[in-house]
Short mmCIF file of C-alpha atoms and ligand atoms in Angstrom, two decimals:
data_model
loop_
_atom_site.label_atom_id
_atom_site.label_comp_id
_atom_site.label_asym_id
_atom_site.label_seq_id
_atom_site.Cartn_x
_atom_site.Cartn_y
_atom_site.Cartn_z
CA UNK A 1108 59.49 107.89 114.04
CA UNK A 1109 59.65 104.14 114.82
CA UNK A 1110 61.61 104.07 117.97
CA UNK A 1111 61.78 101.78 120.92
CA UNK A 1112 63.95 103.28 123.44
CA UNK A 1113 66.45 100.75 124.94
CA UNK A 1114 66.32 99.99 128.79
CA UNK A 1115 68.90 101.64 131.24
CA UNK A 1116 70.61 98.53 131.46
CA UNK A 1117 70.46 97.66 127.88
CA UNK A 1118 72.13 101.22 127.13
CA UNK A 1119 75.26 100.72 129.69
CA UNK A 1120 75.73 97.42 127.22
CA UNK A 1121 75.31 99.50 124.36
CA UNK A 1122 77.62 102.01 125.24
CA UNK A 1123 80.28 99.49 125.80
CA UNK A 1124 79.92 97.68 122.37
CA UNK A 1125 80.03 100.82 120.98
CA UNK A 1126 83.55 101.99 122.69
CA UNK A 1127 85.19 97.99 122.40
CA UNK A 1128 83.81 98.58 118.29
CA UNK A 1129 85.71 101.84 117.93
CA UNK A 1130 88.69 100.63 119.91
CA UNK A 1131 88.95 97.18 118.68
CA UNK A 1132 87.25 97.04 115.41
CA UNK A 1133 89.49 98.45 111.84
CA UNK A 1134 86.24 99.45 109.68
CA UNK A 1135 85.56 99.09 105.94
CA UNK A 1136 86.26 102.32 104.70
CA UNK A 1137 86.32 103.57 108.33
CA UNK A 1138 87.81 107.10 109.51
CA UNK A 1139 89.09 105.68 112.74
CA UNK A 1140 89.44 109.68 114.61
CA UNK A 1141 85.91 109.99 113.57
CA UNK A 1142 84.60 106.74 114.71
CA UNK A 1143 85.94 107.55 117.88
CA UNK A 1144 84.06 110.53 118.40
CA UNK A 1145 81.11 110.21 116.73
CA UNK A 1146 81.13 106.37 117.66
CA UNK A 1147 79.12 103.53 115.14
CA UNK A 1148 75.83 103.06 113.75
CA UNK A 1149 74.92 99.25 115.11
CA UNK A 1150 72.57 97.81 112.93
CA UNK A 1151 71.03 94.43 114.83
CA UNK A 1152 68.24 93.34 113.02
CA UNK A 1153 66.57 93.58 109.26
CA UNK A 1154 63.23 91.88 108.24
CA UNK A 1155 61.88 92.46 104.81
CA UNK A 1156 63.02 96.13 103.48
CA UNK A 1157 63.51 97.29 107.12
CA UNK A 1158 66.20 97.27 109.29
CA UNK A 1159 66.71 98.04 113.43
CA UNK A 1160 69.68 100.13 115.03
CA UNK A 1161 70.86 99.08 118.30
CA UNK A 1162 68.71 101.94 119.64
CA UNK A 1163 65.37 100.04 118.59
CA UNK A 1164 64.93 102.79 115.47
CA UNK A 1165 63.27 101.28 112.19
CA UNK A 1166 64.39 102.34 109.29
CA UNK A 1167 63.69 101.73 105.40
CA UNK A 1168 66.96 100.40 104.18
CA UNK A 1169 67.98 102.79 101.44
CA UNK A 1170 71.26 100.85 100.46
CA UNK A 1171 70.47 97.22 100.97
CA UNK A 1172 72.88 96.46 103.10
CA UNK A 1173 75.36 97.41 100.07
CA UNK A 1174 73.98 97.11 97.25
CA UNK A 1175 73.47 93.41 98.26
CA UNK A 1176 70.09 92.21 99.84
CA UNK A 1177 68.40 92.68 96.83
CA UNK A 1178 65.67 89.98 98.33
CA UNK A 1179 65.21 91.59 101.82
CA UNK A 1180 66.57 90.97 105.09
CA UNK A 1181 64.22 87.94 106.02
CA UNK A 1182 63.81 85.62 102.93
CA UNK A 1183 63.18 82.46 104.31
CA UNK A 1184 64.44 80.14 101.20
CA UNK A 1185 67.71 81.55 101.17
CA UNK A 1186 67.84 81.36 104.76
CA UNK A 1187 66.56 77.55 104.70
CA UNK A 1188 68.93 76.77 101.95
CA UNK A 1189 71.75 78.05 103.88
CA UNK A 1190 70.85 76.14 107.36
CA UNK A 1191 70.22 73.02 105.07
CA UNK A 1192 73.44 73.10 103.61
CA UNK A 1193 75.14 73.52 106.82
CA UNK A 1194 73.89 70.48 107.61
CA UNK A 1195 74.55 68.17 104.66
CA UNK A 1196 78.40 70.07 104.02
CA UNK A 1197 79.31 73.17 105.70
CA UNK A 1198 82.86 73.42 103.78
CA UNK A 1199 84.81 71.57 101.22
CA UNK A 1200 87.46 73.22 98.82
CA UNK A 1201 87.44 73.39 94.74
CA UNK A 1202 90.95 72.88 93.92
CA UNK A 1203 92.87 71.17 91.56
CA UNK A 1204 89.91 68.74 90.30
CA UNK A 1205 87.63 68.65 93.63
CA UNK A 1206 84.17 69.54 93.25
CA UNK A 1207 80.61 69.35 95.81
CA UNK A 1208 77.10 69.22 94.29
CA UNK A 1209 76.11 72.84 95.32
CA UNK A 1210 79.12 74.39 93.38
CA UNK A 1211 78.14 71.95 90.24
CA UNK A 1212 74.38 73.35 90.49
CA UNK A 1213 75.52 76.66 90.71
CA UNK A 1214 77.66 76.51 87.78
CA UNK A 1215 74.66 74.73 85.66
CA UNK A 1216 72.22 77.79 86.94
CA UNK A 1217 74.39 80.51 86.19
CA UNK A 1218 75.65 79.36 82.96
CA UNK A 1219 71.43 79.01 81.94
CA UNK A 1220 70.88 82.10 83.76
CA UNK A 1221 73.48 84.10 81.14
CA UNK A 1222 73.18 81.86 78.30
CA UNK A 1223 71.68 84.20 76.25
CA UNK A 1224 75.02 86.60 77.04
CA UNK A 1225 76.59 83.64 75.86
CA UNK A 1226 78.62 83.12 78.94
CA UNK A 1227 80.13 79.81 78.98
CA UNK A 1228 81.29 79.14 82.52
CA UNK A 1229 81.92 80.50 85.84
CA UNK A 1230 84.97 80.78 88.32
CA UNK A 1231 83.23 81.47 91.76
CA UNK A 1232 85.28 83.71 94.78
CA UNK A 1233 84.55 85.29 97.71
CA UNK A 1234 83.14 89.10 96.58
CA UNK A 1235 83.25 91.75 94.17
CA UNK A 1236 86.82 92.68 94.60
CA UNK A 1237 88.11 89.03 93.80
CA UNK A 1238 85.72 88.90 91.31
CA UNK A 1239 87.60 91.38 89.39
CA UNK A 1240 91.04 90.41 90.32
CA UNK A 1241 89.95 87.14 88.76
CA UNK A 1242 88.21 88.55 85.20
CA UNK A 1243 91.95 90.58 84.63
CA UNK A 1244 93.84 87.81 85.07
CA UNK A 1245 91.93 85.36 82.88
CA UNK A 1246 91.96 88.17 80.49
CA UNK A 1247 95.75 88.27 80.08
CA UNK A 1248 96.00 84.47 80.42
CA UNK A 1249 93.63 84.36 77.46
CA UNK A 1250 95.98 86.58 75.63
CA UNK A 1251 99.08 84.77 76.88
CA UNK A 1252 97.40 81.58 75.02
CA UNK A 1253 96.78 82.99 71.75
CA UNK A 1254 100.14 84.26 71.29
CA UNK A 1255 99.48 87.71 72.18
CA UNK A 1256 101.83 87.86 74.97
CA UNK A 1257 102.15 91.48 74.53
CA UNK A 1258 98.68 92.58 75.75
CA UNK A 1259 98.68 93.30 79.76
CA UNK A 1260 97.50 96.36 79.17
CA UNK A 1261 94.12 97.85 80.99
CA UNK A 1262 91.64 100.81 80.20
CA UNK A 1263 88.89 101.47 82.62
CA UNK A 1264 86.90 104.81 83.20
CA UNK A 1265 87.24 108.02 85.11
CA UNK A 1266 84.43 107.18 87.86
CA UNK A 1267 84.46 103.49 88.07
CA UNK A 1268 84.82 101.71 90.71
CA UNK A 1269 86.13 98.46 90.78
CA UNK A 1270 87.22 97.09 94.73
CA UNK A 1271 90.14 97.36 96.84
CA UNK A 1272 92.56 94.53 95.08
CA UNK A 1273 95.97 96.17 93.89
CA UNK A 1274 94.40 95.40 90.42
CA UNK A 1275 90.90 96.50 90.84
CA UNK A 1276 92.13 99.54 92.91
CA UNK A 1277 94.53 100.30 89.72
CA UNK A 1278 91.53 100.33 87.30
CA UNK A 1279 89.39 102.32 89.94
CA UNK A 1280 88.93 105.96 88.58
CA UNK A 1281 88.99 107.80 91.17
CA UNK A 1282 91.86 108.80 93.10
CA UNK A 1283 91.09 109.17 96.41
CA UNK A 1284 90.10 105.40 96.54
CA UNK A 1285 94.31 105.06 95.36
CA UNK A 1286 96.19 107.48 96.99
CA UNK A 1287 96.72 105.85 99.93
CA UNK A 1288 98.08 102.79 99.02
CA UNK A 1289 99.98 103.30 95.54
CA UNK A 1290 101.97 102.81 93.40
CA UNK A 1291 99.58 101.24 91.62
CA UNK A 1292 99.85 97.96 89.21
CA UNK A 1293 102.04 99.62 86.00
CA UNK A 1294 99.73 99.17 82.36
CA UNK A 1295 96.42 100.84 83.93
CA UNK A 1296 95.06 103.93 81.85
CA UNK A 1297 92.07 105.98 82.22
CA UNK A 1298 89.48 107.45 79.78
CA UNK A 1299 87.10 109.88 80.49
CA UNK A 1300 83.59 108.61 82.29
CA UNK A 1301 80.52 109.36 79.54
CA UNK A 1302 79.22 111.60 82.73
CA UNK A 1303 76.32 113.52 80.88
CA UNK A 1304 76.13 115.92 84.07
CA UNK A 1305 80.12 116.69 83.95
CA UNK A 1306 81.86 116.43 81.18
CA UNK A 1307 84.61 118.65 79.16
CA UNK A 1308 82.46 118.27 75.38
CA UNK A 1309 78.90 118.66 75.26
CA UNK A 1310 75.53 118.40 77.04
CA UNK A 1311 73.96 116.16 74.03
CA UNK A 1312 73.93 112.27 75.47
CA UNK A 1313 74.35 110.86 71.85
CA UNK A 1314 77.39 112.66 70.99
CA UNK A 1315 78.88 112.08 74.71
CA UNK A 1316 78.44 108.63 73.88
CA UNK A 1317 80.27 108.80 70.68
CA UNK A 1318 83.28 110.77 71.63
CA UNK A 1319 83.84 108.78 74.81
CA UNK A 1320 83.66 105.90 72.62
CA UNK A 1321 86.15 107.16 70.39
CA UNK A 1322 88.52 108.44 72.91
CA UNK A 1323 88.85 105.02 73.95
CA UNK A 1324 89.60 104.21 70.46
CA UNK A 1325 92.46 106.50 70.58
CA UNK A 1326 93.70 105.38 74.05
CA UNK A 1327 93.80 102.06 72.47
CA UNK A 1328 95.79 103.26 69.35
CA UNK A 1329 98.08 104.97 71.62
CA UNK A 1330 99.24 102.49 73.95
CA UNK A 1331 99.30 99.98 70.73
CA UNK A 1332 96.45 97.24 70.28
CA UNK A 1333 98.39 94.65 70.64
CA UNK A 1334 99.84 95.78 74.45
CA UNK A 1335 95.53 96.19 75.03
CA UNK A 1336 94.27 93.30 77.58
CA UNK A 1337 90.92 94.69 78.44
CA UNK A 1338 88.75 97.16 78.78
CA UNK A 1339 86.77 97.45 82.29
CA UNK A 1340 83.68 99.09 82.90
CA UNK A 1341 80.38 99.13 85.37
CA UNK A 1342 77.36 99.39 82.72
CA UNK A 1343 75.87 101.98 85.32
CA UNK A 1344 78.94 103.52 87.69
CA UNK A 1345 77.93 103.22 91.38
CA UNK A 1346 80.00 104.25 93.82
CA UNK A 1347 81.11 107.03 91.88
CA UNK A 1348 77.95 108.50 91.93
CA UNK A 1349 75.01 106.60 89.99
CA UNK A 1350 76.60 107.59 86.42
CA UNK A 1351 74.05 106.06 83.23
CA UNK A 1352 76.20 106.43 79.86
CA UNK A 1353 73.75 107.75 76.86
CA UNK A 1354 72.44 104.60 75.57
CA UNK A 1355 75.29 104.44 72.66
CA UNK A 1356 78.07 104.55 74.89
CA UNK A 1357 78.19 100.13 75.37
CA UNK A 1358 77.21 99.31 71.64
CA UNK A 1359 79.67 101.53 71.03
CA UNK A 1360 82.43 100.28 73.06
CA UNK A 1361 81.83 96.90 72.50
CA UNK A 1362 82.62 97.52 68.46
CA UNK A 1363 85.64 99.37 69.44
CA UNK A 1364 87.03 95.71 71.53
CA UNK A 1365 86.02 93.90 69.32
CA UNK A 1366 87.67 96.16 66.29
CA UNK A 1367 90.99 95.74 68.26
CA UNK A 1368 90.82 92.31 70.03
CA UNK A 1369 90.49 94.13 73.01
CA UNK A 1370 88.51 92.02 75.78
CA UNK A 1371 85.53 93.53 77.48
CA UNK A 1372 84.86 93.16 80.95
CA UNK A 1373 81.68 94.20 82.98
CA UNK A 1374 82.00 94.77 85.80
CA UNK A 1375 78.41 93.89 86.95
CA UNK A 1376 79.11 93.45 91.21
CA UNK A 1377 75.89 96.15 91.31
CA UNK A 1378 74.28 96.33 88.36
CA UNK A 1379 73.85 92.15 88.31
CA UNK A 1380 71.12 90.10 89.20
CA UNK A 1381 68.29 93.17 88.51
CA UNK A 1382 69.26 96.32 89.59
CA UNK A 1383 69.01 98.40 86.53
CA UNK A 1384 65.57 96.61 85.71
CA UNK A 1385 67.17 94.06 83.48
CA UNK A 1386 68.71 90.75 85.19
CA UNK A 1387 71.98 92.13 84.16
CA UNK A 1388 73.43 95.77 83.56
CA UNK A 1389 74.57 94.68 79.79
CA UNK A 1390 71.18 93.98 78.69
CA UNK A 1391 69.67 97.28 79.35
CA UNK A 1392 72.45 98.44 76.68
CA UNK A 1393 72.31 95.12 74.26
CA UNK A 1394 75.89 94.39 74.62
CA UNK A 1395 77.38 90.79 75.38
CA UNK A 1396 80.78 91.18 76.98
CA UNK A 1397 83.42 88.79 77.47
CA UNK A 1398 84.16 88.39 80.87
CA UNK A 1399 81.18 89.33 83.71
CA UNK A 1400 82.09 90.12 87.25
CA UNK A 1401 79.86 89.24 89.67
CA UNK A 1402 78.88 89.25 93.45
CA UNK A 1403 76.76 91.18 95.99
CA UNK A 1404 72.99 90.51 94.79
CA UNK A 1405 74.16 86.92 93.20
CA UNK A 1406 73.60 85.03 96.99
CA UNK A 1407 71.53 88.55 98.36
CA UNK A 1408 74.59 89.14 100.45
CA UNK A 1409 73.66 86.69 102.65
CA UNK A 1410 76.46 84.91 102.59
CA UNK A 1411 79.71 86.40 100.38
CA UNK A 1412 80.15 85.19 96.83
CA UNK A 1413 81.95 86.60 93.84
CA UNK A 1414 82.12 85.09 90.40
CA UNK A 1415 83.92 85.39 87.24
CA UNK A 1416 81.61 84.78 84.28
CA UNK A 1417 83.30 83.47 81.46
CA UNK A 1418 81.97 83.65 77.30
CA UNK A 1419 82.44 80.61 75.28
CA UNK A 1420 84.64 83.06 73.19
CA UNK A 1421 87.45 83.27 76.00
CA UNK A 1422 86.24 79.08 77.47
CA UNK A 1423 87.13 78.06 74.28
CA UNK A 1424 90.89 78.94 74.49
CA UNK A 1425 91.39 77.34 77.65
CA UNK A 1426 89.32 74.33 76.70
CA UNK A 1427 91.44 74.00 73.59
CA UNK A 1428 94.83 74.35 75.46
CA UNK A 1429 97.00 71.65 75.65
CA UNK A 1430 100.36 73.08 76.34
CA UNK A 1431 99.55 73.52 80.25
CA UNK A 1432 99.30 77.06 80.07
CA UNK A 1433 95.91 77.01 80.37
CA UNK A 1434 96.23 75.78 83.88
CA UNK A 1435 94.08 78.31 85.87
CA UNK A 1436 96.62 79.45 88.83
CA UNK A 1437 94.20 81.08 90.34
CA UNK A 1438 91.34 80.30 93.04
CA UNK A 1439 90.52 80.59 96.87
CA UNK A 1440 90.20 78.41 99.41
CA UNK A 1441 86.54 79.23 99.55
CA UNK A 1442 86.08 79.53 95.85
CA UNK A 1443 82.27 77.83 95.27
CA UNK A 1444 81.90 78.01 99.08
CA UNK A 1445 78.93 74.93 99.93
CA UNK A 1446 77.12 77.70 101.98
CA UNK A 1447 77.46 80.40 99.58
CA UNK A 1448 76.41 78.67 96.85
CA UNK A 1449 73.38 77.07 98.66
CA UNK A 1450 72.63 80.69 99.69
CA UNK A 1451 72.99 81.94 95.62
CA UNK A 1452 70.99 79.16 93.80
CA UNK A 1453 67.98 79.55 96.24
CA UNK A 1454 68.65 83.55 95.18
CA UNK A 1455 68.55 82.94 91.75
CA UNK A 1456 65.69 80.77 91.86
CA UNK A 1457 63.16 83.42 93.06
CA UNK A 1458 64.86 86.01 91.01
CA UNK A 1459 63.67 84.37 88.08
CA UNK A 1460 60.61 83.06 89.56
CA UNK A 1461 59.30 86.03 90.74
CA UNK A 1462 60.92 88.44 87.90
CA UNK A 1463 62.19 90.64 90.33
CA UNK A 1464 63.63 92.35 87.73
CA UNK A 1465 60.58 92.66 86.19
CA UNK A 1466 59.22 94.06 89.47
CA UNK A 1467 62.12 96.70 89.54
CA UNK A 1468 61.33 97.77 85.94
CA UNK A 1469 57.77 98.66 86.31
CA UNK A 1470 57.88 100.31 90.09
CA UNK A 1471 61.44 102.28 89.01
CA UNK A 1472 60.06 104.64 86.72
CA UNK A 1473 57.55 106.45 88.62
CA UNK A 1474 60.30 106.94 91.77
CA UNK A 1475 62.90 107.81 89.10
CA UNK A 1476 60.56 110.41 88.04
CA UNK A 1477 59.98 112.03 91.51
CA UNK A 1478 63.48 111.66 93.15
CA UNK A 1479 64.11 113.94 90.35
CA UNK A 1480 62.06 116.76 91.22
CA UNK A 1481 64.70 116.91 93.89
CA UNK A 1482 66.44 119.61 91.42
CA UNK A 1483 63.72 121.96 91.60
CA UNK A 1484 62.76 121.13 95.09
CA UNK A 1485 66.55 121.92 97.21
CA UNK A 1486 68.79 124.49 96.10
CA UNK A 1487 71.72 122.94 96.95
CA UNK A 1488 70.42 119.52 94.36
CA UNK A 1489 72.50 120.09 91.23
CA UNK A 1490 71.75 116.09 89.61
CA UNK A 1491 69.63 113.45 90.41
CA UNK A 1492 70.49 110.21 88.00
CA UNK A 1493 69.64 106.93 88.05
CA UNK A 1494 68.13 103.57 86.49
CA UNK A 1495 66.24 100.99 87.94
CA UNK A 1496 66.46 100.89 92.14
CA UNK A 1497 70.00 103.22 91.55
CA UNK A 1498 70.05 106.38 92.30
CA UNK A 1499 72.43 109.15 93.04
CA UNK A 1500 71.34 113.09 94.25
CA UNK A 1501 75.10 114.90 93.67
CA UNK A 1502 75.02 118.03 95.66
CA UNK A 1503 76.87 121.10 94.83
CA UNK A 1504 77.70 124.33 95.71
CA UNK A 1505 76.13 126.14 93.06
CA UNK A 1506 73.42 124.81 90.90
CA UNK A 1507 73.58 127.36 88.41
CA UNK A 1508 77.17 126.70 87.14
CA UNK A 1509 77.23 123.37 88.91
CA UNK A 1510 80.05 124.39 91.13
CA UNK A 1511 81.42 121.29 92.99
CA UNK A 1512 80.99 120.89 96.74
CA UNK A 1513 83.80 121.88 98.75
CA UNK A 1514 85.63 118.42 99.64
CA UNK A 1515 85.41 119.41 103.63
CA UNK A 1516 81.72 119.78 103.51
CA UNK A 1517 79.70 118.05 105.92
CA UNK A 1518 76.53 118.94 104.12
CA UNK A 1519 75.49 115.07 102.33
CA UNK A 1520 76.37 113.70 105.64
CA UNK A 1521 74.04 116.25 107.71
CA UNK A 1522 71.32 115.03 104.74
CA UNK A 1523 72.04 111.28 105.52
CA UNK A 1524 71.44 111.90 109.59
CA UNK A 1525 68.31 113.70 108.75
CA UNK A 1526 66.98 110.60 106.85
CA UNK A 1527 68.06 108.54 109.53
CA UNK A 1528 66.13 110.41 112.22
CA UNK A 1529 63.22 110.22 109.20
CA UNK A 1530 63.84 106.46 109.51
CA UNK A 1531 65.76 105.83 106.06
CA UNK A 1532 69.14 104.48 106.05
CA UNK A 1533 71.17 105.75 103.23
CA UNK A 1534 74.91 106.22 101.84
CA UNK A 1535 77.22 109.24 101.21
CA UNK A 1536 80.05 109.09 98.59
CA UNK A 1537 81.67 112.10 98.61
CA UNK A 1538 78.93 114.98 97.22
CA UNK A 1539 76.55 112.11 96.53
CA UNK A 1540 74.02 110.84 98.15
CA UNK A 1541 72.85 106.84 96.88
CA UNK A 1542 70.31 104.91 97.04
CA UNK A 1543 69.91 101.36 96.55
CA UNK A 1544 66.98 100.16 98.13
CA UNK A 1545 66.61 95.99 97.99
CA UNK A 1546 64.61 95.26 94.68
CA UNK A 1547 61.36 93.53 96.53
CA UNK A 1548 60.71 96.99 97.92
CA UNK A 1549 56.84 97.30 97.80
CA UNK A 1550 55.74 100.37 95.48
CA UNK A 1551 54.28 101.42 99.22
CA UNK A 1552 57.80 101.19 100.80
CA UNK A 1553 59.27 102.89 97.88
CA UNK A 1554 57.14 105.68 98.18
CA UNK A 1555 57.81 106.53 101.82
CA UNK A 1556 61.46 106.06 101.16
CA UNK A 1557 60.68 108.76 98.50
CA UNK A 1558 58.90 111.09 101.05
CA UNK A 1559 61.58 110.42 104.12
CA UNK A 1560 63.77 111.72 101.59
CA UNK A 1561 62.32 114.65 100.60
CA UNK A 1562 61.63 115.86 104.39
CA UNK A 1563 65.28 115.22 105.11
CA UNK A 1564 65.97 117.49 102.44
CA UNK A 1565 63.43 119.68 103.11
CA UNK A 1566 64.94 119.57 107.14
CA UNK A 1567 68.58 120.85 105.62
CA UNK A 1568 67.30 123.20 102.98
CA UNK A 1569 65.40 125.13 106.05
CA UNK A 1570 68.03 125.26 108.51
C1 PLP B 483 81.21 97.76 90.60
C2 PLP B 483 81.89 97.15 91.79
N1 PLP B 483 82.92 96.32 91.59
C3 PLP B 483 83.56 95.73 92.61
C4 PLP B 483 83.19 95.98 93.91
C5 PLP B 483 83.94 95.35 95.04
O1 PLP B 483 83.13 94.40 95.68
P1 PLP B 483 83.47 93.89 97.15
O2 PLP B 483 83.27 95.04 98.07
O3 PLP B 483 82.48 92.76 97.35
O4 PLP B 483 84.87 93.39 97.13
C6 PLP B 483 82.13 96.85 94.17
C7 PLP B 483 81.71 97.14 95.54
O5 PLP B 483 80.84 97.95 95.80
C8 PLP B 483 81.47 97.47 93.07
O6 PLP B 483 80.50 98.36 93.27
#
């Protein structure tokens, strides 16, 4: 274990950051009773794939931040593009007309970047969340200006996750990430997720492909085509647990929208920018969809970003409006943020440069391949999925009739404190452990994040 043990003086300070954090501090997705006991993790330091607790421990980091620094905790362009542009213009807004040269560039690199998905144009936010919030409501406003002023509707899957905004939390499938806070936003309707592992129909991927396909056909028949805004999916589901559809599910789905004039959104906050092995999640499936949301590994979470990518299919009818309904009544003060966008173009650049998705595409198999004798390995390991640098281990009561865990069970979290003393940072979802290592991983990293794993595993299965 990589540990540097803190000082006696160091640990009094320590201590107290620790009790101010769980008195003071209201944490993302926090269980405040909890927190209180068990106190935080304090994460100080990252360089490369690695990160430092508070304590001095090293640890691979499993989840990249969140799913975010897809370049590592230390890459020196980003952080030179960001201190440059702090310099030349730390902040200037985007409204009504306003523009700054990073935000232009930006624009210009992502609409090259996604040409081929024949996005036109971008609307740029602060994060995943907003960048959903802002793909639904261009999506009825591009309704509104064809005359369709019926279609509000929205269909998302049973698993998807899709932030905390009272209309990304409405398309969210699952409902413990609602309950909390609803009623939700009326018009939201669910279909079932094409979950290969758990699913009502059949254990055949092709035909799970079709007949989610088709029930989403009937949903749309149902609620009437013409009440249909969108349809919103992740092309892999993360947080609900690392969910690939059978590799007709997205051709599929995209003839059904387009059948009905149904708009399709993908929602790409994880699966952009390489982490499926494919700069974005739609390609590894084919598909072009009409509105892209994006965030996370677009700026390497250095700095927050979100955007909204736009196809020249829905551009077009706001280009061509004249009426004034096109006007856009939407936006944040630090929509196209200088810093942020400074922070995403020097991203983007070594993305391409260096083909880190490339990269992720030809070290991904191999770990696929043995994260997946985890089944066979742990008795408690009912399903380990995955595509690129995503993967999810679902644990379960029984593997023989894949009996869910019980909700109360503390067992993934006694696995994720075993990696940690291993030195691997990782992430619970309910019975799921993911992993989401950031995509310049070495094939050497990747390998001891592979056997830290297994020996945390190994450490629960024996006790
Ligand atoms: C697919 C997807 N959409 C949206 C979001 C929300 O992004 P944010 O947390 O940046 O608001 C997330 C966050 O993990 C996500 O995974």
């Amino acid at each position: 274990m990589n540990v540097s043990r803190p000082n006696p003086a160091d640990a009094q300070r320590l201590a107290r950051l620790r009790d101010e954090d769980a008195r003071h501090h209201v944490h993302a997705w926090g269980n405040h009773h909890a927190l209180k006991t068990q106190g935080p993790n304090m994460i100080v330091r990252g360089e490369g794939a690695h990160v430092w607790d508070a304590d001095g421990h090293r640890l691979i980091d499993g989840v990249a931040g969140l799913w975010s620094s897809n370049l590592g905790h230390s890459c020196r362009p980003v952080r030179d593009a960001i201190v440059a542009q702090l310099d030349e213009l730390p902040f200037f807004n985007t409204f009504r007309g306003t523009t700054h040269p990073r935000a232009i560039e930006l624009s210009r690199t992502l609409v090259d970047l996604m040409a081929p998905d024949g996005v036109a144009a971008v609307m740029f936010s602060n994060g995943g969340s907003d960048a959903v919030e802002g793909a639904l409501k261009l999506a009825r406003q591009y309704h509104k200006l064809r005359g369709d002023r019926d279609r509000h509707k929205f269909i998302a899957l049973r698993q998807g996750y899709h932030g905390v905004h009272f209309g990304g939390m409405s398309v969210n499938g699952s409902t413990n990430f609602r309950r909390a806070y609803e009623p939700m936003l009326p018009g939201c309707f669910h279909i079932d997720s094409p979950w290969l592992y758990r699913n009502a129909y059949t254990r055949d991927e092709a035909e799970l492909g079709r007949l989610v396909a088709a029930q989403l056909e009937r949903e749309i028949q149902f609620q009437g085509p013409d009440t249909v805004a969108a349809f919103i999916a992740e092309p892999i589901q993360g947080a609900g647990g690392v969910i690939v559809p059978p590799a007709n599910f997205w051709p599929l789905v995209r003839e059904v929208c387009s059948r009905h004039g149904v708009l399709l959104i993908a929602d790409e906050v994880v699966t952009g920018f390489g982490r499926g092995g494919a700069m974005f999640g739609t390609r590894l499936w084919d598909v072009k969809a009409d509105l892209w949301c994006l965030a996370k590994g677009i700026s390497s979470g250095y700095v927050p970003l979100g955007a909204t990518a736009v196809s020249a299919k829905v551009a077009d009818v706001f280009d061509a409006d004249t009426s004034g309904a096109g006007q856009i009544a939407h936006g944040y003060t630090y929509s196209a943020h200088p810093v942020a966008a400074a922070a995403a173009i020097a991203t983007l650049k070594i993305l391409v440069d260096e083909d880190v998705p490339g990269h992720v595409a030809r070290i991904a198999p191999a770990f696929q391949e043995r994260m997946r004798g985890l089944v066979q390995r742990v008795p408690f390991v009912g399903d380990v999925r995955g595509r690129g640098l995503m993967l999810g281990i679902e644990m379960v009561a029984d593997r023989a009739t894949r009996a869910t865990l019980p909700r109360a069970s503390d067992l993934p979290a006694r696995v994720a404190r075993a990696a940690y003393r291993h030195g691997l940072m990782t992430r619970v979802s309910g019975p799921n452990m993911i992993l989401s290592p950031p995509l310049v991983i070495s094939e050497v990293e990747l390998d001891l994040l592979a056997s830290r794993l297994e020996a945390a595993f190994d450490e629960v299965a024996a006790a």
